């Protein structure tokens, strides 16, 4: 499955704004959970498209290793936290509990000129 390209969110930052970035690596425990995770992924993308404070997002699915990478930029950490604990994303967290192996999450900062964010930079942040 090819990486889903950067999708612009609802929040348009002003030039020079500092953004909150979340990079995640989500390895599934079982190949049997891949269809379930893909189902949630498509629904969460819909939620992201209207999430307050969302600057943009992308997904890279490595199906052979059952590992999913997410990348998102936000106006601030509060907007990201609000999204993560609401709506479809909150339902996914409950449903996928115990199905994700050892996830990695990295919070970082970016400037508006860094948008759209690069997978090369994202992977470098999470592998430090």
Backbone as JSON, one array per atom type, in Angstrom:
{
  "sequence": "XXXXXXXXXXXXXXXXXXXXXXXXXXXXXXXXXXXXXXXXXXXXXXXXXXXXXXXXXXXXXXXXXXXXXXXXXXXXXXXXXXXXXXXXXXXXXXXXXXXXXXXXXXXXXXXXXXXXXXXXXXXXXXXX",
  "N": [[0.86, -1.18, 0.0], [0.71, 2.13, -0.96], [2.11, 5.09, 0.54], [-0.18, 7.33, 2.02], [-0.79, 10.52, 0.81], [0.27, 13.79, 2.03], [-2.29, 15.55, 3.57], [-4.13, 18.46, 3.73], [-5.32, 20.09, 6.62], [-7.94, 21.74, 8.56], [-6.92, 24.01, 9.79], [-5.2, 26.92, 9.09], [-2.08, 28.0, 9.42], [-0.41, 31.03, 10.44], [2.22, 32.76, 8.74], [5.4, 31.91, 9.93], [4.48, 30.8, 12.31], [4.88, 28.5, 15.02], [4.49, 25.04, 15.01], [2.86, 22.17, 16.44], [3.99, 18.89, 16.22], [3.21, 15.5, 15.67], [4.59, 12.36, 15.48], [4.12, 9.0, 14.8], [4.71, 5.5, 15.31], [3.23, 2.53, 14.74], [3.13, -0.64, 15.47], [1.39, -3.52, 14.66], [0.17, -6.35, 16.5], [-0.7, -8.65, 15.22], [-1.23, -10.01, 11.95], [-3.86, -10.41, 11.41], [-5.14, -8.25, 12.47], [-4.76, -6.16, 10.74], [-6.79, -5.5, 8.69], [-8.78, -4.44, 10.41], [-7.46, -2.25, 11.55], [-7.01, -0.71, 9.23], [-9.66, -0.09, 8.59], [-10.32, 1.61, 10.75], [-8.44, 3.6, 10.26], [-9.31, 4.87, 7.87], [-11.7, 6.01, 8.75], [-10.75, 7.71, 10.76], [-9.23, 9.5, 9.26], [-11.28, 10.96, 8.09], [-12.29, 12.24, 10.37], [-10.03, 13.77, 11.02], [-9.98, 15.63, 8.91], [-11.76, 17.58, 9.6], [-10.98, 18.44, 12.06], [-10.49, 20.77, 14.65], [-7.72, 22.94, 14.63], [-6.03, 21.23, 13.24], [-3.41, 21.09, 11.05], [-2.38, 19.47, 9.05], [-1.93, 16.07, 7.74], [-0.63, 12.69, 7.38], [-0.24, 9.27, 6.29], [1.58, 6.25, 6.43], [1.59, 3.02, 5.48], [3.04, 0.03, 6.2], [2.51, -2.82, 5.18], [3.62, -5.43, 5.0], [5.2, -5.62, 7.23], [3.34, -5.15, 9.09], [3.1, -2.56, 10.17], [2.28, 0.75, 10.95], [2.69, 4.13, 10.17], [2.2, 7.38, 11.37], [1.73, 10.86, 10.79], [1.35, 14.11, 11.79], [0.44, 17.58, 11.92], [-0.2, 20.3, 14.07], [-1.98, 23.15, 15.41], [-1.37, 23.54, 18.06], [-0.39, 21.68, 21.04], [-2.6, 21.22, 22.66], [-4.8, 21.19, 20.88], [-4.18, 18.88, 19.42], [-4.29, 16.93, 21.48], [-6.99, 17.14, 22.2], [-8.26, 16.2, 19.87], [-7.25, 13.55, 19.85], [-8.53, 12.35, 22.0], [-11.21, 12.24, 21.42], [-14.29, 11.57, 19.62], [-14.14, 9.5, 16.71], [-11.45, 8.72, 16.86], [-11.04, 8.26, 19.61], [-12.77, 6.09, 19.95], [-11.46, 4.2, 18.36], [-9.09, 3.86, 19.83], [-10.04, 2.46, 22.07], [-11.07, 0.15, 20.83], [-8.81, -0.98, 19.59], [-7.17, -1.59, 21.66], [-4.64, -3.49, 23.13], [-4.02, -4.69, 20.74], [-1.99, -3.46, 19.47], [1.48, -3.51, 19.27], [4.47, -2.47, 20.45], [4.26, 0.69, 20.55], [5.56, 3.81, 19.22], [5.87, 7.21, 19.97], [6.48, 10.51, 19.06], [6.76, 13.79, 19.96], [7.25, 16.91, 18.48], [8.49, 20.01, 17.12], [7.64, 22.23, 14.44], [8.03, 24.61, 11.8], [5.93, 26.82, 9.9], [6.92, 26.93, 7.28], [7.9, 24.39, 6.94], [5.88, 22.77, 6.14], [4.4, 20.89, 3.55], [5.03, 18.21, 5.84], [7.87, 16.02, 5.9], [8.42, 12.54, 5.27], [10.97, 11.46, 5.57], [12.2, 13.2, 7.42], [10.42, 12.79, 9.55], [10.72, 10.05, 10.21], [13.37, 10.1, 11.0], [13.17, 11.64, 13.34], [11.73, 9.9, 15.01], [13.36, 7.72, 15.29], [15.48, 8.47, 16.81]],
  "CA": [[0.0, 0.0, 0.0], [1.54, 3.33, -0.98], [1.84, 6.09, 1.58], [-1.22, 8.3, 1.71], [-0.08, 11.81, 0.76], [-0.06, 14.85, 2.97], [-3.61, 16.13, 3.38], [-4.25, 19.7, 4.5], [-6.42, 20.15, 7.59], [-8.75, 22.95, 8.6], [-6.21, 25.15, 10.38], [-4.17, 27.55, 8.27], [-1.23, 28.78, 10.31], [0.19, 32.26, 9.92], [3.66, 32.64, 8.44], [6.25, 31.99, 11.1], [3.94, 30.08, 13.47], [5.47, 27.22, 15.39], [3.45, 24.02, 15.04], [3.1, 20.94, 17.2], [4.02, 17.75, 15.32], [3.22, 14.16, 16.27], [4.99, 11.25, 14.62], [3.93, 7.74, 15.52], [4.98, 4.2, 14.69], [2.25, 1.65, 15.39], [3.25, -2.02, 14.99], [0.29, -4.38, 15.1], [0.61, -7.65, 17.02], [-1.11, -9.75, 14.35], [-1.7, -9.66, 10.61], [-5.32, -10.46, 11.44], [-5.62, -6.93, 12.89], [-4.53, -5.16, 9.69], [-8.05, -4.95, 8.15], [-9.46, -3.64, 11.44], [-6.74, -0.98, 11.65], [-7.3, 0.05, 8.02], [-11.02, 0.42, 8.75], [-10.25, 2.78, 11.64], [-7.64, 4.63, 9.6], [-10.13, 5.64, 6.94], [-12.65, 6.8, 9.53], [-10.01, 8.76, 11.46], [-8.9, 10.52, 8.26], [-12.47, 11.82, 7.97], [-12.31, 13.08, 11.57], [-8.92, 14.73, 10.91], [-10.27, 16.65, 7.92], [-12.54, 18.67, 10.19], [-10.53, 18.65, 13.44], [-9.97, 22.11, 14.93], [-6.28, 23.01, 14.9], [-5.26, 20.31, 12.41], [-2.76, 21.72, 9.9], [-2.29, 18.45, 8.02], [-1.64, 14.72, 8.22], [-0.28, 11.69, 6.39], [-0.13, 7.9, 6.8], [2.35, 5.31, 5.63], [1.31, 1.67, 5.96], [3.99, -1.0, 5.78], [1.68, -3.99, 5.44], [4.41, -6.64, 5.19], [5.68, -5.65, 8.62], [2.15, -4.76, 9.87], [3.46, -1.35, 10.9], [1.68, 1.97, 10.43], [3.32, 5.38, 10.58], [1.34, 8.56, 11.22], [2.41, 12.14, 10.86], [0.37, 15.19, 11.79], [0.85, 18.89, 12.44], [-1.31, 20.94, 14.79], [-1.76, 24.53, 15.88], [-0.74, 23.4, 19.37], [-0.57, 20.36, 21.65], [-3.97, 21.11, 23.18], [-5.67, 20.79, 19.77], [-3.89, 17.48, 19.14], [-4.82, 16.13, 22.58], [-8.45, 17.15, 22.1], [-8.58, 15.27, 18.8], [-6.89, 12.16, 20.21], [-9.43, 11.81, 23.03], [-12.6, 12.48, 21.06], [-14.86, 11.01, 18.4], [-13.72, 8.23, 16.13], [-10.12, 8.35, 17.36], [-11.22, 7.69, 20.94], [-13.37, 4.76, 19.77], [-10.4, 3.34, 17.85], [-8.19, 3.53, 20.93], [-10.68, 1.41, 22.87], [-11.21, -1.07, 20.04], [-7.5, -1.54, 19.24], [-6.41, -1.85, 22.89], [-4.06, -4.83, 23.17], [-3.72, -5.16, 19.39], [-0.81, -2.74, 19.01], [2.65, -3.98, 20.0], [5.24, -1.46, 21.19], [4.18, 1.9, 19.73], [6.47, 4.93, 19.48], [5.28, 8.52, 19.71], [7.44, 11.59, 19.25], [6.27, 15.15, 19.81], [8.31, 17.82, 18.08], [7.99, 21.29, 16.62], [7.96, 22.58, 13.05], [7.59, 25.94, 11.39], [4.99, 26.76, 8.77], [7.61, 26.68, 6.02], [8.2, 22.96, 6.88], [4.68, 22.07, 5.69], [4.04, 19.62, 4.16], [6.11, 17.51, 6.53], [8.52, 14.96, 5.13], [8.57, 11.24, 5.94], [12.39, 11.29, 5.92], [12.4, 13.91, 8.69], [9.59, 12.16, 10.57], [11.36, 8.8, 10.64], [14.6, 10.47, 11.72], [12.77, 12.06, 14.69], [11.24, 8.8, 15.84], [14.42, 6.73, 15.47], [16.56, 9.03, 17.65]],
  "C": [[0.9, 1.23, 0.0], [1.16, 4.26, 0.17], [0.73, 7.01, 1.11], [-0.58, 9.69, 1.8], [-0.54, 12.77, 1.84], [-1.4, 15.45, 2.6], [-3.71, 17.36, 4.29], [-5.48, 19.64, 5.39], [-7.14, 21.49, 7.54], [-8.0, 24.19, 9.07], [-5.13, 25.65, 9.42], [-3.32, 28.43, 9.16], [-0.72, 30.05, 9.63], [1.67, 32.01, 9.65], [4.46, 32.81, 9.73], [5.72, 31.29, 12.34], [4.75, 28.81, 13.73], [4.34, 26.23, 15.58], [3.86, 22.85, 15.91], [2.99, 19.77, 16.23], [4.01, 16.46, 16.13], [3.59, 13.16, 15.19], [4.77, 9.98, 15.42], [4.28, 6.54, 14.64], [4.14, 3.2, 15.46], [2.37, 0.23, 14.81], [2.11, -2.88, 15.54], [0.86, -5.72, 15.56], [0.35, -8.78, 16.03], [-1.52, -9.22, 12.98], [-3.23, -9.65, 10.56], [-5.92, -9.1, 11.83], [-5.45, -5.85, 11.82], [-5.84, -4.64, 9.09], [-8.79, -4.05, 9.15], [-8.78, -2.27, 11.54], [-6.99, -0.11, 10.42], [-8.7, 0.66, 8.06], [-10.98, 1.69, 9.61], [-9.48, 3.93, 10.98], [-8.48, 5.5, 8.67], [-11.14, 6.52, 7.68], [-11.96, 7.96, 10.26], [-9.58, 9.86, 10.48], [-10.06, 11.48, 8.06], [-12.55, 12.76, 9.17], [-11.22, 14.15, 11.49], [-9.25, 15.89, 9.97], [-11.08, 17.81, 8.47], [-12.1, 19.0, 11.62], [-9.98, 20.06, 13.64], [-8.48, 22.05, 15.24], [-5.43, 22.09, 14.06], [-4.72, 21.04, 11.17], [-2.67, 20.74, 8.74], [-1.85, 17.12, 8.59], [-1.3, 13.8, 7.06], [-0.16, 10.33, 7.08], [0.73, 7.09, 5.85], [2.15, 3.93, 6.25], [2.32, 0.7, 5.36], [3.33, -2.34, 6.11], [2.48, -5.26, 5.69], [4.97, -6.76, 6.61], [4.57, -5.27, 9.6], [2.41, -3.55, 10.77], [2.9, -0.13, 10.19], [2.4, 3.17, 11.03], [2.32, 6.51, 10.38], [2.17, 9.81, 11.42], [1.34, 13.23, 10.82], [0.96, 16.46, 12.39], [-0.38, 19.61, 12.96], [-0.95, 22.36, 15.18], [-1.05, 24.52, 17.22], [-1.04, 22.02, 19.94], [-1.99, 20.17, 22.17], [-4.94, 20.66, 22.09], [-5.45, 19.32, 19.43], [-4.48, 16.57, 20.22], [-6.35, 16.04, 22.53], [-8.92, 16.18, 21.02], [-8.39, 13.82, 19.24], [-7.88, 11.53, 21.18], [-10.91, 12.05, 22.71], [-13.01, 11.67, 19.83], [-14.33, 9.65, 18.0], [-12.36, 7.79, 16.68], [-10.23, 7.71, 18.74], [-11.83, 6.29, 20.86], [-12.32, 3.77, 19.26], [-9.45, 2.93, 18.96], [-8.76, 2.4, 21.78], [-10.73, 0.09, 22.11], [-9.86, -1.75, 19.78], [-6.64, -1.84, 20.48], [-5.94, -3.31, 22.9], [-3.69, -5.39, 21.81], [-2.47, -4.5, 18.8], [0.35, -3.14, 19.9], [3.3, -2.89, 20.83], [5.27, -0.17, 20.37], [5.24, 2.92, 20.14], [5.75, 6.21, 19.1], [6.34, 9.58, 19.98], [6.73, 12.91, 18.97], [7.45, 16.02, 19.42], [7.66, 19.11, 17.57], [8.41, 21.45, 15.15], [7.48, 24.0, 12.81], [6.69, 25.81, 10.17], [5.69, 26.47, 7.45], [8.0, 25.2, 5.86], [7.04, 22.13, 6.35], [4.67, 22.01, 4.17], [5.26, 18.94, 4.76], [6.62, 16.34, 5.7], [8.63, 13.67, 5.94], [10.02, 10.99, 6.34], [12.66, 11.95, 7.26], [11.63, 13.24, 9.83], [10.24, 10.89, 11.1], [12.65, 9.06, 11.4], [14.27, 10.89, 13.15], [12.43, 10.87, 15.57], [12.33, 7.76, 16.11], [15.59, 7.26, 16.31], [16.59, 8.34, 18.99]]
}
